[in-house]
Amino acid sequence: MALYDIERKVLRVIGIYSAGRRRTPTIDDLCIKTGRDRGVIMTVLEVLAKEEHIKWQRFAPDNMTELDKLS
């Protein structure tokens, strides 16, 4: 399934941030980088996890793992 722009943007931010800092971004980092509020980011992360682009669970929101790379 194709990703919406915000989903693609969050996934890209996760990848770039992780490569540069050797850790995944926090929810607050994603809010700052995307200009979206926490609720939107949480929803996007749920979609990305459901579609198996990342490994993420709502009870540990700042702990995520990227499973694939965007081309």
PDB file of N, CA and C in Angstrom:
ATOM      1  N   MET A   1       0.842  -1.181   0.000  1.00  0.00           N
ATOM      2  CA  MET A   1       0.000   0.000   0.000  1.00  0.00           C
ATOM      3  C   MET A   1       0.886   1.243   0.000  1.00  0.00           C
ATOM      4  N   ALA A   2       0.505   2.232  -0.755  1.00  0.00           N
ATOM      5  CA  ALA A   2       1.273   3.474  -0.838  1.00  0.00           C
ATOM      6  C   ALA A   2       1.113   4.286   0.445  1.00  0.00           C
ATOM      7  N   LEU A   3       2.174   4.968   0.798  1.00  0.00           N
ATOM      8  CA  LEU A   3       2.161   5.791   1.998  1.00  0.00           C
ATOM      9  C   LEU A   3       1.675   7.199   1.681  1.00  0.00           C
ATOM     10  N   TYR A   4       0.969   7.808   2.628  1.00  0.00           N
ATOM     11  CA  TYR A   4       0.615   9.214   2.514  1.00  0.00           C
ATOM     12  C   TYR A   4       1.867  10.052   2.741  1.00  0.00           C
ATOM     13  N   ASP A   5       1.819  11.309   2.350  1.00  0.00           N
ATOM     14  CA  ASP A   5       2.980  12.193   2.474  1.00  0.00           C
ATOM     15  C   ASP A   5       3.528  12.252   3.893  1.00  0.00           C
ATOM     16  N   ILE A   6       2.651  12.395   4.895  1.00  0.00           N
ATOM     17  CA  ILE A   6       3.123  12.513   6.278  1.00  0.00           C
ATOM     18  C   ILE A   6       3.771  11.210   6.740  1.00  0.00           C
ATOM     19  N   GLU A   7       3.232  10.080   6.316  1.00  0.00           N
ATOM     20  CA  GLU A   7       3.817   8.791   6.688  1.00  0.00           C
ATOM     21  C   GLU A   7       5.204   8.634   6.071  1.00  0.00           C
ATOM     22  N   ARG A   8       5.314   9.007   4.806  1.00  0.00           N
ATOM     23  CA  ARG A   8       6.598   8.939   4.118  1.00  0.00           C
ATOM     24  C   ARG A   8       7.610   9.898   4.770  1.00  0.00           C
ATOM     25  N   LYS A   9       7.138  11.090   5.148  1.00  0.00           N
ATOM     26  CA  LYS A   9       8.009  12.080   5.790  1.00  0.00           C
ATOM     27  C   LYS A   9       8.521  11.578   7.132  1.00  0.00           C
ATOM     28  N   VAL A  10       7.634  11.020   7.948  1.00  0.00           N
ATOM     29  CA  VAL A  10       8.041  10.497   9.261  1.00  0.00           C
ATOM     30  C   VAL A  10       9.029   9.353   9.087  1.00  0.00           C
ATOM     31  N   LEU A  11       8.777   8.460   8.156  1.00  0.00           N
ATOM     32  CA  LEU A  11       9.680   7.344   7.915  1.00  0.00           C
ATOM     33  C   LEU A  11      11.052   7.849   7.462  1.00  0.00           C
ATOM     34  N   ARG A  12      11.061   8.854   6.619  1.00  0.00           N
ATOM     35  CA  ARG A  12      12.320   9.429   6.147  1.00  0.00           C
ATOM     36  C   ARG A  12      13.075  10.109   7.299  1.00  0.00           C
ATOM     37  N   VAL A  13      12.351  10.848   8.145  1.00  0.00           N
ATOM     38  CA  VAL A  13      12.976  11.496   9.302  1.00  0.00           C
ATOM     39  C   VAL A  13      13.585  10.446  10.225  1.00  0.00           C
ATOM     40  N   ILE A  14      12.874   9.360  10.462  1.00  0.00           N
ATOM     41  CA  ILE A  14      13.396   8.284  11.310  1.00  0.00           C
ATOM     42  C   ILE A  14      14.709   7.748  10.729  1.00  0.00           C
ATOM     43  N   GLY A  15      14.727   7.498   9.425  1.00  0.00           N
ATOM     44  CA  GLY A  15      15.925   6.957   8.786  1.00  0.00           C
ATOM     45  C   GLY A  15      17.106   7.910   8.829  1.00  0.00           C
ATOM     46  N   ILE A  16      16.877   9.159   8.476  1.00  0.00           N
ATOM     47  CA  ILE A  16      17.960  10.153   8.452  1.00  0.00           C
ATOM     48  C   ILE A  16      18.457  10.435   9.862  1.00  0.00           C
ATOM     49  N   TYR A  17      17.533  10.590  10.792  1.00  0.00           N
ATOM     50  CA  TYR A  17      17.888  10.874  12.182  1.00  0.00           C
ATOM     51  C   TYR A  17      18.698   9.720  12.763  1.00  0.00           C
ATOM     52  N   SER A  18      18.244   8.497  12.498  1.00  0.00           N
ATOM     53  CA  SER A  18      18.924   7.309  13.022  1.00  0.00           C
ATOM     54  C   SER A  18      20.335   7.168  12.464  1.00  0.00           C
ATOM     55  N   ALA A  19      20.491   7.452  11.180  1.00  0.00           N
ATOM     56  CA  ALA A  19      21.809   7.350  10.548  1.00  0.00           C
ATOM     57  C   ALA A  19      22.768   8.400  11.095  1.00  0.00           C
ATOM     58  N   GLY A  20      22.255   9.593  11.343  1.00  0.00           N
ATOM     59  CA  GLY A  20      23.111  10.684  11.807  1.00  0.00           C
ATOM     60  C   GLY A  20      23.434  10.644  13.285  1.00  0.00           C
ATOM     61  N   ARG A  21      22.515  10.147  14.076  1.00  0.00           N
ATOM     62  CA  ARG A  21      22.695  10.186  15.538  1.00  0.00           C
ATOM     63  C   ARG A  21      22.823   8.816  16.179  1.00  0.00           C
ATOM     64  N   ARG A  22      22.701   7.782  15.380  1.00  0.00           N
ATOM     65  CA  ARG A  22      22.812   6.398  15.858  1.00  0.00           C
ATOM     66  C   ARG A  22      21.805   6.038  16.938  1.00  0.00           C
ATOM     67  N   ARG A  23      20.667   6.700  16.883  1.00  0.00           N
ATOM     68  CA  ARG A  23      19.527   6.368  17.740  1.00  0.00           C
ATOM     69  C   ARG A  23      18.279   6.877  17.037  1.00  0.00           C
ATOM     70  N   THR A  24      17.148   6.304  17.371  1.00  0.00           N
ATOM     71  CA  THR A  24      15.916   6.751  16.736  1.00  0.00           C
ATOM     72  C   THR A  24      15.416   8.026  17.410  1.00  0.00           C
ATOM     73  N   PRO A  25      14.657   8.822  16.681  1.00  0.00           N
ATOM     74  CA  PRO A  25      14.139  10.063  17.269  1.00  0.00           C
ATOM     75  C   PRO A  25      13.035   9.777  18.285  1.00  0.00           C
ATOM     76  N   THR A  26      12.868  10.685  19.214  1.00  0.00           N
ATOM     77  CA  THR A  26      11.756  10.595  20.167  1.00  0.00           C
ATOM     78  C   THR A  26      10.507  11.151  19.490  1.00  0.00           C
ATOM     79  N   ILE A  27       9.378  10.970  20.125  1.00  0.00           N
ATOM     80  CA  ILE A  27       8.130  11.540  19.610  1.00  0.00           C
ATOM     81  C   ILE A  27       8.268  13.057  19.504  1.00  0.00           C
ATOM     82  N   ASP A  28       8.866  13.675  20.510  1.00  0.00           N
ATOM     83  CA  ASP A  28       9.065  15.132  20.478  1.00  0.00           C
ATOM     84  C   ASP A  28       9.962  15.550  19.320  1.00  0.00           C
ATOM     85  N   ASP A  29      11.009  14.776  19.040  1.00  0.00           N
ATOM     86  CA  ASP A  29      11.877  15.066  17.885  1.00  0.00           C
ATOM     87  C   ASP A  29      11.061  15.013  16.597  1.00  0.00           C
ATOM     88  N   LEU A  30      10.210  14.004  16.457  1.00  0.00           N
ATOM     89  CA  LEU A  30       9.389  13.877  15.253  1.00  0.00           C
ATOM     90  C   LEU A  30       8.400  15.032  15.127  1.00  0.00           C
ATOM     91  N   CYS A  31       7.849  15.481  16.248  1.00  0.00           N
ATOM     92  CA  CYS A  31       6.938  16.629  16.229  1.00  0.00           C
ATOM     93  C   CYS A  31       7.656  17.877  15.720  1.00  0.00           C
ATOM     94  N   ILE A  32       8.868  18.096  16.209  1.00  0.00           N
ATOM     95  CA  ILE A  32       9.647  19.262  15.794  1.00  0.00           C
ATOM     96  C   ILE A  32      10.016  19.172  14.319  1.00  0.00           C
ATOM     97  N   LYS A  33      10.507  18.021  13.888  1.00  0.00           N
ATOM     98  CA  LYS A  33      10.979  17.850  12.507  1.00  0.00           C
ATOM     99  C   LYS A  33       9.850  17.902  11.482  1.00  0.00           C
ATOM    100  N   THR A  34       8.648  17.468  11.851  1.00  0.00           N
ATOM    101  CA  THR A  34       7.540  17.417  10.899  1.00  0.00           C
ATOM    102  C   THR A  34       6.571  18.584  11.047  1.00  0.00           C
ATOM    103  N   GLY A  35       6.608  19.265  12.180  1.00  0.00           N
ATOM    104  CA  GLY A  35       5.667  20.352  12.419  1.00  0.00           C
ATOM    105  C   GLY A  35       4.273  19.866  12.771  1.00  0.00           C
ATOM    106  N   ARG A  36       4.154  18.621  13.156  1.00  0.00           N
ATOM    107  CA  ARG A  36       2.850  18.035  13.509  1.00  0.00           C
ATOM    108  C   ARG A  36       2.769  17.829  15.019  1.00  0.00           C
ATOM    109  N   ASP A  37       1.543  17.712  15.540  1.00  0.00           N
ATOM    110  CA  ASP A  37       1.397  17.514  16.978  1.00  0.00           C
ATOM    111  C   ASP A  37       1.531  16.035  17.338  1.00  0.00           C
ATOM    112  N   ARG A  38       1.635  15.790  18.629  1.00  0.00           N
ATOM    113  CA  ARG A  38       1.893  14.447  19.149  1.00  0.00           C
ATOM    114  C   ARG A  38       0.841  13.426  18.710  1.00  0.00           C
ATOM    115  N   GLY A  39      -0.415  13.818  18.706  1.00  0.00           N
ATOM    116  CA  GLY A  39      -1.487  12.903  18.314  1.00  0.00           C
ATOM    117  C   GLY A  39      -1.343  12.422  16.883  1.00  0.00           C
ATOM    118  N   VAL A  40      -0.995  13.337  15.994  1.00  0.00           N
ATOM    119  CA  VAL A  40      -0.795  12.979  14.580  1.00  0.00           C
ATOM    120  C   VAL A  40       0.381  12.022  14.454  1.00  0.00           C
ATOM    121  N   ILE A  41       1.480  12.318  15.125  1.00  0.00           N
ATOM    122  CA  ILE A  41       2.673  11.472  15.051  1.00  0.00           C
ATOM    123  C   ILE A  41       2.373  10.073  15.585  1.00  0.00           C
ATOM    124  N   MET A  42       1.658   9.988  16.686  1.00  0.00           N
ATOM    125  CA  MET A  42       1.311   8.682  17.256  1.00  0.00           C
ATOM    126  C   MET A  42       0.470   7.869  16.258  1.00  0.00           C
ATOM    127  N   THR A  43      -0.482   8.523  15.602  1.00  0.00           N
ATOM    128  CA  THR A  43      -1.319   7.850  14.610  1.00  0.00           C
ATOM    129  C   THR A  43      -0.482   7.374  13.429  1.00  0.00           C
ATOM    130  N   VAL A  44       0.425   8.228  12.955  1.00  0.00           N
ATOM    131  CA  VAL A  44       1.298   7.860  11.841  1.00  0.00           C
ATOM    132  C   VAL A  44       2.175   6.673  12.223  1.00  0.00           C
ATOM    133  N   LEU A  45       2.731   6.681  13.429  1.00  0.00           N
ATOM    134  CA  LEU A  45       3.570   5.559  13.865  1.00  0.00           C
ATOM    135  C   LEU A  45       2.775   4.263  13.954  1.00  0.00           C
ATOM    136  N   GLU A  46       1.517   4.353  14.379  1.00  0.00           N
ATOM    137  CA  GLU A  46       0.662   3.158  14.417  1.00  0.00           C
ATOM    138  C   GLU A  46       0.471   2.592  13.013  1.00  0.00           C
ATOM    139  N   VAL A  47       0.243   3.460  12.038  1.00  0.00           N
ATOM    140  CA  VAL A  47       0.062   3.021  10.649  1.00  0.00           C
ATOM    141  C   VAL A  47       1.353   2.394  10.129  1.00  0.00           C
ATOM    142  N   LEU A  48       2.485   3.050  10.363  1.00  0.00           N
ATOM    143  CA  LEU A  48       3.766   2.522   9.892  1.00  0.00           C
ATOM    144  C   LEU A  48       4.084   1.171  10.528  1.00  0.00           C
ATOM    145  N   ALA A  49       3.728   1.004  11.799  1.00  0.00           N
ATOM    146  CA  ALA A  49       3.949  -0.283  12.469  1.00  0.00           C
ATOM    147  C   ALA A  49       3.004  -1.352  11.913  1.00  0.00           C
ATOM    148  N   LYS A  50       1.765  -0.984  11.695  1.00  0.00           N
ATOM    149  CA  LYS A  50       0.782  -1.934  11.156  1.00  0.00           C
ATOM    150  C   LYS A  50       1.192  -2.415   9.769  1.00  0.00           C
ATOM    151  N   GLU A  51       1.741  -1.509   8.964  1.00  0.00           N
ATOM    152  CA  GLU A  51       2.173  -1.866   7.619  1.00  0.00           C
ATOM    153  C   GLU A  51       3.601  -2.415   7.590  1.00  0.00           C
ATOM    154  N   GLU A  52       4.177  -2.621   8.770  1.00  0.00           N
ATOM    155  CA  GLU A  52       5.491  -3.247   8.960  1.00  0.00           C
ATOM    156  C   GLU A  52       6.654  -2.472   8.324  1.00  0.00           C
ATOM    157  N   HIS A  53       6.583  -1.151   8.405  1.00  0.00           N
ATOM    158  CA  HIS A  53       7.707  -0.312   7.999  1.00  0.00           C
ATOM    159  C   HIS A  53       8.632  -0.071   9.188  1.00  0.00           C
ATOM    160  N   ILE A  54       8.038  -0.080  10.387  1.00  0.00           N
ATOM    161  CA  ILE A  54       8.805   0.080  11.624  1.00  0.00           C
ATOM    162  C   ILE A  54       8.290  -0.912  12.652  1.00  0.00           C
ATOM    163  N   LYS A  55       9.107  -1.156  13.654  1.00  0.00           N
ATOM    164  CA  LYS A  55       8.687  -1.939  14.824  1.00  0.00           C
ATOM    165  C   LYS A  55       8.474  -0.913  15.929  1.00  0.00           C
ATOM    166  N   TRP A  56       7.236  -0.835  16.445  1.00  0.00           N
ATOM    167  CA  TRP A  56       6.890   0.207  17.412  1.00  0.00           C
ATOM    168  C   TRP A  56       5.665  -0.219  18.194  1.00  0.00           C
ATOM    169  N   GLN A  57       5.632   0.162  19.468  1.00  0.00           N
ATOM    170  CA  GLN A  57       4.466  -0.118  20.303  1.00  0.00           C
ATOM    171  C   GLN A  57       4.094   1.144  21.061  1.00  0.00           C
ATOM    172  N   ARG A  58       2.796   1.388  21.162  1.00  0.00           N
ATOM    173  CA  ARG A  58       2.279   2.618  21.766  1.00  0.00           C
ATOM    174  C   ARG A  58       2.715   2.782  23.231  1.00  0.00           C
ATOM    175  N   PHE A  59       2.874   1.687  23.978  1.00  0.00           N
ATOM    176  CA  PHE A  59       3.232   1.804  25.393  1.00  0.00           C
ATOM    177  C   PHE A  59       4.684   2.214  25.600  1.00  0.00           C
ATOM    178  N   ALA A  60       5.503   2.123  24.578  1.00  0.00           N
ATOM    179  CA  ALA A  60       6.904   2.587  24.628  1.00  0.00           C
ATOM    180  C   ALA A  60       7.147   3.472  23.402  1.00  0.00           C
ATOM    181  N   PRO A  61       6.530   4.663  23.357  1.00  0.00           N
ATOM    182  CA  PRO A  61       6.493   5.450  22.127  1.00  0.00           C
ATOM    183  C   PRO A  61       7.845   5.909  21.584  1.00  0.00           C
ATOM    184  N   ASP A  62       8.842   6.076  22.430  1.00  0.00           N
ATOM    185  CA  ASP A  62      10.143   6.548  21.960  1.00  0.00           C
ATOM    186  C   ASP A  62      11.074   5.419  21.537  1.00  0.00           C
ATOM    187  N   ASN A  63      10.573   4.189  21.553  1.00  0.00           N
ATOM    188  CA  ASN A  63      11.368   3.028  21.174  1.00  0.00           C
ATOM    189  C   ASN A  63      10.838   2.485  19.850  1.00  0.00           C
ATOM    190  N   MET A  64      11.584   2.733  18.768  1.00  0.00           N
ATOM    191  CA  MET A  64      11.162   2.251  17.452  1.00  0.00           C
ATOM    192  C   MET A  64      12.348   1.738  16.685  1.00  0.00           C
ATOM    193  N   THR A  65      12.086   0.858  15.739  1.00  0.00           N
ATOM    194  CA  THR A  65      13.122   0.297  14.884  1.00  0.00           C
ATOM    195  C   THR A  65      12.648   0.357  13.457  1.00  0.00           C
ATOM    196  N   GLU A  66      13.459   0.896  12.577  1.00  0.00           N
ATOM    197  CA  GLU A  66      13.107   0.957  11.168  1.00  0.00           C
ATOM    198  C   GLU A  66      13.347  -0.423  10.550  1.00  0.00           C
ATOM    199  N   LEU A  67      12.348  -0.943   9.833  1.00  0.00           N
ATOM    200  CA  LEU A  67      12.446  -2.277   9.254  1.00  0.00           C
ATOM    201  C   LEU A  67      12.825  -2.269   7.780  1.00  0.00           C
ATOM    202  N   ASP A  68      12.582  -1.177   7.083  1.00  0.00           N
ATOM    203  CA  ASP A  68      12.938  -1.090   5.674  1.00  0.00           C
ATOM    204  C   ASP A  68      13.395   0.320   5.333  1.00  0.00           C
ATOM    205  N   LYS A  69      13.933   0.462   4.167  1.00  0.00           N
ATOM    206  CA  LYS A  69      14.427   1.759   3.709  1.00  0.00           C
ATOM    207  C   LYS A  69      13.600   2.208   2.519  1.00  0.00           C
ATOM    208  N   LEU A  70      13.296   3.507   2.469  1.00  0.00           N
ATOM    209  CA  LEU A  70      12.632   4.067   1.294  1.00  0.00           C
ATOM    210  C   LEU A  70      13.638   4.313   0.197  1.00  0.00           C
ATOM    211  N   SER A  71      13.228   4.117  -1.014  1.00  0.00           N
ATOM    212  CA  SER A  71      14.121   4.360  -2.148  1.00  0.00           C
ATOM    213  C   SER A  71      14.039   5.804  -2.574  1.00  0.00           C
TER     214      SER A  71
END
